[in-house]
Coordinates of N, CA and C in Angstrom, one line a residue:
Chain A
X1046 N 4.4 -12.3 -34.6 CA 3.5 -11.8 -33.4 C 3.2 -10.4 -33.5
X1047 N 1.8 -10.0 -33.1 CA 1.4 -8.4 -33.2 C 2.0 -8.0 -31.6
X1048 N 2.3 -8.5 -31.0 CA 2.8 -8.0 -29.6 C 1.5 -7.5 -28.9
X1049 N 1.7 -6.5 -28.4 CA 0.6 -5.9 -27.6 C -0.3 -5.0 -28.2
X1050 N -1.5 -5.4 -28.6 CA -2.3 -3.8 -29.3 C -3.0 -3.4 -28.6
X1051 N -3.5 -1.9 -28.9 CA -4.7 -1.2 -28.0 C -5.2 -0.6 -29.3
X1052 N -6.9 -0.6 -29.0 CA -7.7 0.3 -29.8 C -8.2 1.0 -28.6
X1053 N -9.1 2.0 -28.8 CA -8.6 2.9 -30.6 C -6.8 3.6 -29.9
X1054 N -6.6 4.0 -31.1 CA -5.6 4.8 -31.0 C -5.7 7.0 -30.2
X1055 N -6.7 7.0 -30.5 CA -7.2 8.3 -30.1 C -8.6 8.1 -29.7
X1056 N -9.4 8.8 -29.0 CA -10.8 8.8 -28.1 C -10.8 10.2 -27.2
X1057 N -12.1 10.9 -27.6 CA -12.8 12.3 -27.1 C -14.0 11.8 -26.5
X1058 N -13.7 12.1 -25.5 CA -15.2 11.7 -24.3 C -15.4 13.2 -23.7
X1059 N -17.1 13.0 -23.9 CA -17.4 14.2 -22.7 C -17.8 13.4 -21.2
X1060 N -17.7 14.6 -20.5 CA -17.7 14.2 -18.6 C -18.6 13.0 -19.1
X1061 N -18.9 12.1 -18.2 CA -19.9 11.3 -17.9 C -19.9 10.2 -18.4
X1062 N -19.5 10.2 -19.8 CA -19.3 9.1 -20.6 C -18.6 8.0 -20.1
X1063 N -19.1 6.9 -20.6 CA -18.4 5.6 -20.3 C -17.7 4.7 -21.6
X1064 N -16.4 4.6 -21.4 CA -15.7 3.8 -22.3 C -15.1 2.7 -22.2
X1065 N -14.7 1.7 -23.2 CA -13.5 0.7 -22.8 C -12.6 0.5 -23.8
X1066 N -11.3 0.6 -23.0 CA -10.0 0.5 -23.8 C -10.2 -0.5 -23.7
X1067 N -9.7 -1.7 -25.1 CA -8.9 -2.4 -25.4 C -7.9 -3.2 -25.6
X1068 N -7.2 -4.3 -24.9 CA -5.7 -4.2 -25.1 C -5.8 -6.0 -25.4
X1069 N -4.9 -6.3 -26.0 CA -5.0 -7.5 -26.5 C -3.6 -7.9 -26.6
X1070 N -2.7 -9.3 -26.5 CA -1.7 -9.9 -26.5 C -1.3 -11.0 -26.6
X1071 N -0.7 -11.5 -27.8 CA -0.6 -12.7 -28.4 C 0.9 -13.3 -28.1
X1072 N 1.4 -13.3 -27.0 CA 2.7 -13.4 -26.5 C 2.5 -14.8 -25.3
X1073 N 1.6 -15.1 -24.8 CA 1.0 -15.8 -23.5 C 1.5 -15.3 -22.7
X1074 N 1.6 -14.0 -22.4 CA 2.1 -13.5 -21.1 C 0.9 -13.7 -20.2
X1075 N 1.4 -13.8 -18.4 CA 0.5 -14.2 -17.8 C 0.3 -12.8 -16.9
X1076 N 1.0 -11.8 -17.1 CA 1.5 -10.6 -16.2 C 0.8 -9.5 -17.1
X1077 N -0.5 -8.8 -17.0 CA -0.4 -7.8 -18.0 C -1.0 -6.7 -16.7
X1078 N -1.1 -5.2 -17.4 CA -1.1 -4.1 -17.1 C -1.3 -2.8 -17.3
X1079 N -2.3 -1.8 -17.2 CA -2.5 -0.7 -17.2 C -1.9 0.5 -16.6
X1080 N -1.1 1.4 -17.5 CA -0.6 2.4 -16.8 C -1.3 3.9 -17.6
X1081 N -1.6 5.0 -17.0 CA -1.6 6.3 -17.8 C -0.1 6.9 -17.6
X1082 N 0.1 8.1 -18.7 CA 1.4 8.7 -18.7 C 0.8 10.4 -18.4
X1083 N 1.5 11.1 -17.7 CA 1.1 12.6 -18.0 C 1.8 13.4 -17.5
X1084 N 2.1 14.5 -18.1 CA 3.5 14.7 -18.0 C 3.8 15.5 -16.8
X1085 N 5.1 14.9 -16.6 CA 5.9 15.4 -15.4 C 5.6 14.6 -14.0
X1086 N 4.7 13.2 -14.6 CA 4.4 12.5 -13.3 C 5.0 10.9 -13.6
X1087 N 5.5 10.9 -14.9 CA 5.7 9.9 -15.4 C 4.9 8.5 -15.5
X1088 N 5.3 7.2 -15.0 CA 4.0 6.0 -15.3 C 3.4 5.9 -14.2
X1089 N 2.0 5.8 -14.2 CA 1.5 5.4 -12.6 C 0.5 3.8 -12.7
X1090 N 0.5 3.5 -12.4 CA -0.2 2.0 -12.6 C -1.7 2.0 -12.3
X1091 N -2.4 1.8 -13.3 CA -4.1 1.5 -12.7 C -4.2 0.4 -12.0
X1092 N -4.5 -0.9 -13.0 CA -4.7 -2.2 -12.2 C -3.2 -2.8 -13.1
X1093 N -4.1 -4.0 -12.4 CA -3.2 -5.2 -13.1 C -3.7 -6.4 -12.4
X1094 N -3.1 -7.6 -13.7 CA -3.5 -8.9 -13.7 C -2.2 -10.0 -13.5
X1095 N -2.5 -10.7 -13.0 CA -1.0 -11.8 -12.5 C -1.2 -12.8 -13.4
X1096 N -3.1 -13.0 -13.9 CA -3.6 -14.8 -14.7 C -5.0 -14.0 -15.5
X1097 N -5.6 -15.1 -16.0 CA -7.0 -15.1 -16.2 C -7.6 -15.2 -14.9
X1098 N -8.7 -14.4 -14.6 CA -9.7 -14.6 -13.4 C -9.2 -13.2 -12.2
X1099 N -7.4 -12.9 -12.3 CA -7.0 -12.8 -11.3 C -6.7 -11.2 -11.5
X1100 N -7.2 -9.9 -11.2 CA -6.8 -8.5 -11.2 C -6.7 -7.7 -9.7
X1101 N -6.1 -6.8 -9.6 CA -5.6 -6.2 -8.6 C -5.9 -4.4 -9.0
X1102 N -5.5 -3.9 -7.4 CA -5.4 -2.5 -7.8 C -4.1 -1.7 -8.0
X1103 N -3.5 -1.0 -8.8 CA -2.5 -0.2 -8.4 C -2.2 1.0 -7.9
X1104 N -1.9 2.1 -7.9 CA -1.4 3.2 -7.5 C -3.0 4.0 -7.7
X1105 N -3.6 3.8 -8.5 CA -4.4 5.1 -8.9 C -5.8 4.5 -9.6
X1106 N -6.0 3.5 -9.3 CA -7.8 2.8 -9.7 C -8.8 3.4 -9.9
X1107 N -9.0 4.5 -9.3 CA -10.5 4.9 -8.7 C -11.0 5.6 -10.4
X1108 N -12.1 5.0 -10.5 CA -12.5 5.5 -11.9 C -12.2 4.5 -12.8
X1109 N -11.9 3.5 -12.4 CA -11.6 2.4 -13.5 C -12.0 1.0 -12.8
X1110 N -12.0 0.6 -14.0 CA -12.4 -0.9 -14.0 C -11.9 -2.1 -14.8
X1111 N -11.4 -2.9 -14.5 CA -11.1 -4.0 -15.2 C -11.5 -5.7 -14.9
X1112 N -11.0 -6.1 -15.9 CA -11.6 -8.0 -16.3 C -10.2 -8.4 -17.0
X1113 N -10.2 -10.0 -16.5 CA -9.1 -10.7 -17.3 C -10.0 -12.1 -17.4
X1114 N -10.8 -12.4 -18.4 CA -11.5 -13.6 -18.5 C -10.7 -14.3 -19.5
X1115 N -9.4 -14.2 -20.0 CA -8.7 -14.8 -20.7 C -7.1 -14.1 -21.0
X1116 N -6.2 -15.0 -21.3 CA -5.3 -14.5 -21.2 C -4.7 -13.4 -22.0
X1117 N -5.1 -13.4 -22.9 CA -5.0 -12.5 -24.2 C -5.2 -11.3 -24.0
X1118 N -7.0 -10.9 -23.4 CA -7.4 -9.0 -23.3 C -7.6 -9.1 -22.0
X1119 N -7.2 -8.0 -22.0 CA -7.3 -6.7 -20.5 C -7.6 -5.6 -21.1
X1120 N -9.8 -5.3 -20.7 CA -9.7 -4.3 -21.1 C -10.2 -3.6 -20.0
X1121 N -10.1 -2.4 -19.7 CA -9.8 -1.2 -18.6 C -11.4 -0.2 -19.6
X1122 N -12.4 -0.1 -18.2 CA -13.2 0.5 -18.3 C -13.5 2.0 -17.6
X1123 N -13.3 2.7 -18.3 CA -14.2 3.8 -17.5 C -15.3 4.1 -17.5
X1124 N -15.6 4.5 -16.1 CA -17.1 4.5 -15.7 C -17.8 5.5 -15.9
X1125 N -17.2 6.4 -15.6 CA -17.6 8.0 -15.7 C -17.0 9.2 -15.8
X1126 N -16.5 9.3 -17.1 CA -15.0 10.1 -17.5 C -15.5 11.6 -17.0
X1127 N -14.2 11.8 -16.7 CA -14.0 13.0 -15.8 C -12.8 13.6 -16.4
X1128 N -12.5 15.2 -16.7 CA -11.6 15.8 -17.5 C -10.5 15.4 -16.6
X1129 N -10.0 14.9 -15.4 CA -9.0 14.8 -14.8 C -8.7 13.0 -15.9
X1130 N -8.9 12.2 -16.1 CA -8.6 11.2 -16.6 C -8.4 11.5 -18.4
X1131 N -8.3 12.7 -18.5 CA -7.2 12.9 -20.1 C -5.8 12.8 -19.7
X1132 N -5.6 12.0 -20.5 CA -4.2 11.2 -20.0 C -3.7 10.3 -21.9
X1133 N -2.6 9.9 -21.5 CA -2.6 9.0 -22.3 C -2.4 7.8 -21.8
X1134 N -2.6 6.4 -22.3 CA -2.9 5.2 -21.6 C -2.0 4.0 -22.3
X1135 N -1.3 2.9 -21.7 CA -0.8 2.0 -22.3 C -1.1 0.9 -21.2
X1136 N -0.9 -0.1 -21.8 CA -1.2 -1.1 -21.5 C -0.1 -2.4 -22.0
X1137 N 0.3 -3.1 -20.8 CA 1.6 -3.9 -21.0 C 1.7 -5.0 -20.5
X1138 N 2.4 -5.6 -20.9 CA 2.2 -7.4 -20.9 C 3.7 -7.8 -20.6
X1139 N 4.1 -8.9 -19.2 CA 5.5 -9.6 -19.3 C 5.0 -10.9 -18.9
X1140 N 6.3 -11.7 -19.2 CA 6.1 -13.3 -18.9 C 6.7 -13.4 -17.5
X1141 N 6.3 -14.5 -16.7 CA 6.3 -15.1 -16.1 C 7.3 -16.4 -15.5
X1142 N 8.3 -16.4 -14.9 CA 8.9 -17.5 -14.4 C 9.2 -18.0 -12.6
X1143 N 8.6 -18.4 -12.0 CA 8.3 -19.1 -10.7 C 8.0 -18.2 -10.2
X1144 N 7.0 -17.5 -10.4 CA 6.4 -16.3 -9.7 C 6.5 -14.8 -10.0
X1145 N 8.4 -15.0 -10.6 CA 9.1 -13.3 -10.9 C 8.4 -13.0 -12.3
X1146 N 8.2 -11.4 -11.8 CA 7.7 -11.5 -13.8 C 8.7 -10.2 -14.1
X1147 N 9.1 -10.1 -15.6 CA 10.2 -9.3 -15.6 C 10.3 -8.1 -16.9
X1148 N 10.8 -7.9 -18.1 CA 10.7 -6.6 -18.5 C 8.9 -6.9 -19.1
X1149 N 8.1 -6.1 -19.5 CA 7.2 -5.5 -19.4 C 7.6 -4.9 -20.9
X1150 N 6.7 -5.7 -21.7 CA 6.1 -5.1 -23.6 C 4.6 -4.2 -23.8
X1151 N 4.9 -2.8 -24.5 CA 4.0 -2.0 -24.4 C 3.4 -2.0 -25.5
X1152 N 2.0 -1.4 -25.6 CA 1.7 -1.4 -26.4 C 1.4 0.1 -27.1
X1153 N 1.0 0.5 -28.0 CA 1.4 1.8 -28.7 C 0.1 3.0 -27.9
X1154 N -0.4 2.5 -27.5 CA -0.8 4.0 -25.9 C -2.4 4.2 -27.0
X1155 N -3.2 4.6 -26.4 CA -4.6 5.6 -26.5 C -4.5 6.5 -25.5
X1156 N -4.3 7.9 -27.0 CA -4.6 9.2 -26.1 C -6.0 9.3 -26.1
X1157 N -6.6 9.7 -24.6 CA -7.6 9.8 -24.5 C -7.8 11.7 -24.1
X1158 N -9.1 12.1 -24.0 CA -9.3 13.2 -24.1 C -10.6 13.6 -23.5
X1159 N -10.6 13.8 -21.8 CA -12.3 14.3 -21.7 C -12.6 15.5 -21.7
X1160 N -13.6 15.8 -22.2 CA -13.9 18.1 -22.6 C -15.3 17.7 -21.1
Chain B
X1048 N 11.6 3.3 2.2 CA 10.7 3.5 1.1 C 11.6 3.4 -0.1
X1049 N 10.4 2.6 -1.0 CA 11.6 1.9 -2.1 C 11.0 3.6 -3.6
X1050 N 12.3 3.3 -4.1 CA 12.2 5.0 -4.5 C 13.0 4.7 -6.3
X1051 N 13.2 5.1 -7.4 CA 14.5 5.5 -8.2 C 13.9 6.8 -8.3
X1052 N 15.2 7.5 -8.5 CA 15.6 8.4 -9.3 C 16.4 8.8 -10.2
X1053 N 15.8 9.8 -11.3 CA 16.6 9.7 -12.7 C 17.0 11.3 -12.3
X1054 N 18.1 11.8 -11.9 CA 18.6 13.4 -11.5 C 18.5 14.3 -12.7
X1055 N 18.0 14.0 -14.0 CA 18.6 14.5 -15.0 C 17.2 14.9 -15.6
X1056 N 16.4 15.8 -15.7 CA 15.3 15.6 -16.6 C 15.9 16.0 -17.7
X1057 N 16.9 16.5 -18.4 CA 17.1 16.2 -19.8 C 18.6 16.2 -19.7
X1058 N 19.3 15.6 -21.0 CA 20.5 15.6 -21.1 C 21.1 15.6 -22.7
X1059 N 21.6 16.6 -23.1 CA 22.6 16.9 -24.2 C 23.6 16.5 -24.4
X1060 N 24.1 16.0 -25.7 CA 25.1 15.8 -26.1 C 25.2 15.6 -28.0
X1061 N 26.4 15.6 -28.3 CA 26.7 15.9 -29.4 C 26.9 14.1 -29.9
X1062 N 26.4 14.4 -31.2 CA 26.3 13.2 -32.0 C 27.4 12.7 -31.7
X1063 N 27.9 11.0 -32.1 CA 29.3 10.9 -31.9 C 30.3 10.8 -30.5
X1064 N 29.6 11.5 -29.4 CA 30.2 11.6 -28.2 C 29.3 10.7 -27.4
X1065 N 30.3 10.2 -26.3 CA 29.4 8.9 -25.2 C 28.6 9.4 -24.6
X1066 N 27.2 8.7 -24.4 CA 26.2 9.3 -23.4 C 26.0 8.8 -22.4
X1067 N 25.3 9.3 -21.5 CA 25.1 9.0 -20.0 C 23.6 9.3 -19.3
X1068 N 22.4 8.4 -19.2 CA 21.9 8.9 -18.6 C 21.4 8.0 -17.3
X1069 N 21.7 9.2 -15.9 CA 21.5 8.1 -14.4 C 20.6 8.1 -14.4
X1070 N 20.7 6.7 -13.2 CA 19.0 6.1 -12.5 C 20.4 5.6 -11.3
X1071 N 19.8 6.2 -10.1 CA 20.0 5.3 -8.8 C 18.3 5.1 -8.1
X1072 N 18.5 4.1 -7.7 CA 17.5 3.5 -6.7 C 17.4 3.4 -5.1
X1073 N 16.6 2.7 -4.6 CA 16.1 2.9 -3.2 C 15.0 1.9 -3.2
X1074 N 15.8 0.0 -3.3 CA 15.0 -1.2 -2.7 C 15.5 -2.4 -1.6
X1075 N 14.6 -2.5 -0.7 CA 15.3 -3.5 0.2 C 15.2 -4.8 -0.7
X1076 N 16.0 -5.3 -0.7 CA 16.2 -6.6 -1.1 C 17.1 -6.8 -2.7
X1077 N 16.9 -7.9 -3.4 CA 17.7 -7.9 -4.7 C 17.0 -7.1 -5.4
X1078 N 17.5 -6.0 -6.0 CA 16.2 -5.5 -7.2 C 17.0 -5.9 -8.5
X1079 N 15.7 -5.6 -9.3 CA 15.3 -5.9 -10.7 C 15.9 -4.0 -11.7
X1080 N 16.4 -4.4 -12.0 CA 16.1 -3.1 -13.4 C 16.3 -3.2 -14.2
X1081 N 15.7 -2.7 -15.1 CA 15.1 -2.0 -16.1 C 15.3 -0.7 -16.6
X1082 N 15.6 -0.4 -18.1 CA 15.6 0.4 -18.7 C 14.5 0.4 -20.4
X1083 N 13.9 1.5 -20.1 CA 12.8 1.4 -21.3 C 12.9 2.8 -22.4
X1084 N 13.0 2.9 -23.6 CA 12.9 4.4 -24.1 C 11.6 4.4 -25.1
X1085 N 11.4 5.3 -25.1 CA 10.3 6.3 -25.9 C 10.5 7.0 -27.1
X1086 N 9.8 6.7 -27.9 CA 9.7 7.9 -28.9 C 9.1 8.5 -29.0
X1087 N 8.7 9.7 -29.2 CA 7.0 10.8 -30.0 C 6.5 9.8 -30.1
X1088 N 5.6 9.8 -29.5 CA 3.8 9.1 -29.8 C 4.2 7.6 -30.0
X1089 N 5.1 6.8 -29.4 CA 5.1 5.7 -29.3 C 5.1 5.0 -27.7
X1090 N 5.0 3.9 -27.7 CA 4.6 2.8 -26.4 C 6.4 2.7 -25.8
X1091 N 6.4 2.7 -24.9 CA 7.8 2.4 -24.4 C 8.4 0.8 -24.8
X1092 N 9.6 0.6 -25.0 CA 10.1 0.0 -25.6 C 11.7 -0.5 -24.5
X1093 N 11.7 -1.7 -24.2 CA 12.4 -2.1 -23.2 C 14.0 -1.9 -24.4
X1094 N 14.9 -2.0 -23.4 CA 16.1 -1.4 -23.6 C 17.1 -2.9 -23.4
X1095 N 17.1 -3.0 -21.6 CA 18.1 -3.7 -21.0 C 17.9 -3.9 -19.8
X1096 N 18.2 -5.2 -19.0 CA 17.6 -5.4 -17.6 C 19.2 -5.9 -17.0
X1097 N 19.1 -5.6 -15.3 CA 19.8 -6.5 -14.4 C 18.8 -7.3 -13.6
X1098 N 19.3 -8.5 -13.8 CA 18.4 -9.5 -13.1 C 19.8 -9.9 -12.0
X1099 N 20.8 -10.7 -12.6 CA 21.8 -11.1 -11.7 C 23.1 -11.2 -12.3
X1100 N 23.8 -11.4 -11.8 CA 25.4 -12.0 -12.5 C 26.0 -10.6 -12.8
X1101 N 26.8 -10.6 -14.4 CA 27.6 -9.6 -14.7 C 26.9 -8.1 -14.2
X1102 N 27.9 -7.1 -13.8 CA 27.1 -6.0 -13.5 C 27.1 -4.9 -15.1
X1103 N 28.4 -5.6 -15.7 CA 27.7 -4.8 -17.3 C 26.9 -5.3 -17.7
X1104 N 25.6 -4.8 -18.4 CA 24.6 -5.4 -19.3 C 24.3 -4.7 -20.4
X1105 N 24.8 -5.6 -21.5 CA 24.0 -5.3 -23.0 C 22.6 -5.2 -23.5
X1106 N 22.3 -4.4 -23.9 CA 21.1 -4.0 -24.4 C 21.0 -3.9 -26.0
X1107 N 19.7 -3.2 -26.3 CA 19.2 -3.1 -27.8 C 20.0 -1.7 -28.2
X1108 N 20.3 -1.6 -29.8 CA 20.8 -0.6 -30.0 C 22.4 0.2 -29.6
X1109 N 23.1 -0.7 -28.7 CA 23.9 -0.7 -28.7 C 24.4 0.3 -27.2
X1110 N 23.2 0.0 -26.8 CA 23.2 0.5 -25.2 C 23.4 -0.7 -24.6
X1111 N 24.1 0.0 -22.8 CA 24.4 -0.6 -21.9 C 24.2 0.3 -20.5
X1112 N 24.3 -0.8 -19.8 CA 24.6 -0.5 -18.5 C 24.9 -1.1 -17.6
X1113 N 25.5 -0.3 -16.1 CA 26.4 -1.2 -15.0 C 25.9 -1.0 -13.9
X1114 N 25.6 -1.8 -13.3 CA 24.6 -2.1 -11.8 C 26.1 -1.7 -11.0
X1115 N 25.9 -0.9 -10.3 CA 26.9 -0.3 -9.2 C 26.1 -0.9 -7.5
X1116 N 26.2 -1.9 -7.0 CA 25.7 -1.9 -5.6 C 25.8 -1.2 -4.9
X1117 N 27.1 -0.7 -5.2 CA 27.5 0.2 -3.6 C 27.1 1.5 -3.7
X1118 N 27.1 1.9 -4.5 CA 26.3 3.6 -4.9 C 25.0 3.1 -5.5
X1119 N 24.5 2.3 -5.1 CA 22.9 1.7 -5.4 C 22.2 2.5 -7.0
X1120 N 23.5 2.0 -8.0 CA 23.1 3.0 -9.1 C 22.8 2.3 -10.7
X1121 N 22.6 2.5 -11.8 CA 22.1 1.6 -12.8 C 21.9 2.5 -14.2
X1122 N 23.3 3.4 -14.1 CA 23.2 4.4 -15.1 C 23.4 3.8 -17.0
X1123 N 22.5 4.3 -17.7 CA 22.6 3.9 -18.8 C 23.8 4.5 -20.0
X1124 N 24.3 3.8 -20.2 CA 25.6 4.4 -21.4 C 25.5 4.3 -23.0
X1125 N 26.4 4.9 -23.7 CA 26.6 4.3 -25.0 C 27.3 5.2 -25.6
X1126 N 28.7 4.4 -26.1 CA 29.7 4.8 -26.6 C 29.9 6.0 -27.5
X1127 N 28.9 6.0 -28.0 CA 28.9 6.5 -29.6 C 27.4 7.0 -30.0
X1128 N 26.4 8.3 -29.7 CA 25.9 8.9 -29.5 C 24.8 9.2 -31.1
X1129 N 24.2 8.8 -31.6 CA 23.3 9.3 -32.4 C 22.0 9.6 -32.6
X1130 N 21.7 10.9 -33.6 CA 21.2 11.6 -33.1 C 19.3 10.5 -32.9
X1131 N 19.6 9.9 -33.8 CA 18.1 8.6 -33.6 C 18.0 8.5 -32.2
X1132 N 19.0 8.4 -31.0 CA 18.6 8.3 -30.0 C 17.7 9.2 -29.0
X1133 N 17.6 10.0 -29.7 CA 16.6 11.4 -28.7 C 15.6 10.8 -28.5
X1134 N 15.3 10.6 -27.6 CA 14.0 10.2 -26.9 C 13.9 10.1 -25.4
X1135 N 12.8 10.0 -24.8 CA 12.9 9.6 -23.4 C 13.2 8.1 -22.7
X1136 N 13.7 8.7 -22.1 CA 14.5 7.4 -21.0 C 14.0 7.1 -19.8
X1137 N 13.7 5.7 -19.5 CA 13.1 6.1 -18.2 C 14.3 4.5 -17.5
X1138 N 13.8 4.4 -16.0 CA 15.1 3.8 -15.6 C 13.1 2.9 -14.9
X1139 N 13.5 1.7 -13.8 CA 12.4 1.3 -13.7 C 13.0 0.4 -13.0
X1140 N 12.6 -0.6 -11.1 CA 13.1 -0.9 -10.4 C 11.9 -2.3 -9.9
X1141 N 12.2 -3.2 -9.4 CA 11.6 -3.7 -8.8 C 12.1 -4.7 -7.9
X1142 N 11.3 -5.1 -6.5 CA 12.3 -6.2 -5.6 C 11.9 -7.6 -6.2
X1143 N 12.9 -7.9 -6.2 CA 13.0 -9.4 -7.1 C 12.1 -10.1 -7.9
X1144 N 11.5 -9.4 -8.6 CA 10.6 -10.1 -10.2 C 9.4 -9.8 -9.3
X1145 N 9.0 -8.5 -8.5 CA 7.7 -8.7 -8.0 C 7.5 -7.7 -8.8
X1146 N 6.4 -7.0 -10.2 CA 6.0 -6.0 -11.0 C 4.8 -5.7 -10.1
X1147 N 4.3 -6.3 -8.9 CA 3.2 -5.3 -8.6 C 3.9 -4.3 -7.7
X1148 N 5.2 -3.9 -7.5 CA 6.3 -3.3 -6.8 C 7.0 -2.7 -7.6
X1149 N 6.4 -2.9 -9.1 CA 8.1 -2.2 -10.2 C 7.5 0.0 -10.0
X1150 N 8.5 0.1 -9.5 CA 8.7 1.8 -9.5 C 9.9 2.3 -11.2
X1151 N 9.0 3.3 -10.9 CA 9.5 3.9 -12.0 C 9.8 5.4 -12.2
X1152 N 11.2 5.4 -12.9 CA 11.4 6.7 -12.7 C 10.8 7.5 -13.7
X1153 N 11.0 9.5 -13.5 CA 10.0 9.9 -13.5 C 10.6 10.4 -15.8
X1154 N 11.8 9.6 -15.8 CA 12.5 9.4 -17.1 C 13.4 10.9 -17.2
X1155 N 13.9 11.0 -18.7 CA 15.0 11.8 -18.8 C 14.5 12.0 -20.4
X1156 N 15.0 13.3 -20.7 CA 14.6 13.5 -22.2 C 16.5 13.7 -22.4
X1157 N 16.4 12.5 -23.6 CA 17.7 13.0 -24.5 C 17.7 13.6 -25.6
X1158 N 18.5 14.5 -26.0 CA 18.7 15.2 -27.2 C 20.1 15.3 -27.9
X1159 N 20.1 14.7 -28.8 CA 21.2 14.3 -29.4 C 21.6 15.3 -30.6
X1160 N 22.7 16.0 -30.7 CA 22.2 16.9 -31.4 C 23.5 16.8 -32.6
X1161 N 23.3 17.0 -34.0 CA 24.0 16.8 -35.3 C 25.1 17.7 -35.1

């Protein structure tokens, strides 16, 4: 199993630009999720997904976008990059049992970078 | 308000010597935890969970930890200290298998030193 991947690995956006991370998972986890890391604030959660069809908001959304049209990718769009969204980003996937879902498999992060 | 905290933003110790790094919490109901570590420039990497039962739990690498209820605490240990383990630590909580509720602490840098 490749576990969780994200492309690209590194990404330079100027202001305005619009991107999409990547994240893909060959595990059938039904629980996946976006967090940025930056320091001294530790993980904060963008969105997240419970199924296919099914995404929410977490801690810190605004400026992003996501789709779960299949169980596999969650990919996390930005709209309109803004130097406050250089961060680094991971994206994580857990399995599911009668609703609880429990540790949480990462995937190796895109540092992102807006000038 | 459901809260952890890791009191330690870094912690030293010498190769060979037992380590220690805390996480106490702040959840109403049964919580979940979690321990995950870090390397330079890698994805966090799960460690060791309390779901239920024994309050010791074995982990990867030859880490552990002990769910304390009464001092609402979930500090991470290991016997025997090398220096591979320098990395960050983070501790990570949630009320009963709900992750749109998992909190997370704000981690610990260890340094393990030869």
């Amino acid at each position: 199993n490749a576990g969780v991947t994200q492309t690209p690995k590194f990404q330079v956006l100027k202001t305005g630009q619009s991107m999409t991370l990547q994240c893909a998972q060959d595990m059938n986890h039904e629980y996946m999720s976006w967090y940025r890391q930056d320091p001294g604030m530790g993980l904060r959660l963008i969105h997240y997904s419970v199924g296919a069809g099914i995404t929410d908001q977490g801690e810190v959304p605004n400026g992003y976008n996501v789709s779960r049209s299949t169980t596999e990718d969650f990919p996390l769009r930005l709209l309109s990059a803004a130097p406050s969204q250089t961060s680094v980003y991971f994206c994580a996937s857990s399995y599911s049992r009668q609703g609880k879902t429990y540790e949480q498999y990462f995937g190796p992060g895109t540092r992102l970078t807006v000038t | 308000a459901q809260s952890v905290a890791q009191p330690e933003d870094q912690v030293n110790v010498a190769e060979g010597n037992p380590l220690t790094v805390k996480c106490t919490y702040s959840v109403s109901g049964n919580p979940y935890l979690f321990w995950y570590v870090q390397y330079p420039n890698r994805g966090l990497q799960f460690l060791l969970k309390y779901i239920t039962g024994d309050n010791l739990v074995k982990g990867s690498y030859g880490f552990e930890a002990e769910f304390n209820k009464s001092q609402t605490s979930f500090h991470l240990k290991k016997p025997s200290a090398l220096v591979s383990d320098s990395a960050l630590y983070f501790c990570a909580v949630n009320w009963a298998g709900n992750n749109r509720k998992l909190i997370w602490g704000l981690g610990t840098s260890l340094a393990v030193n030869p």
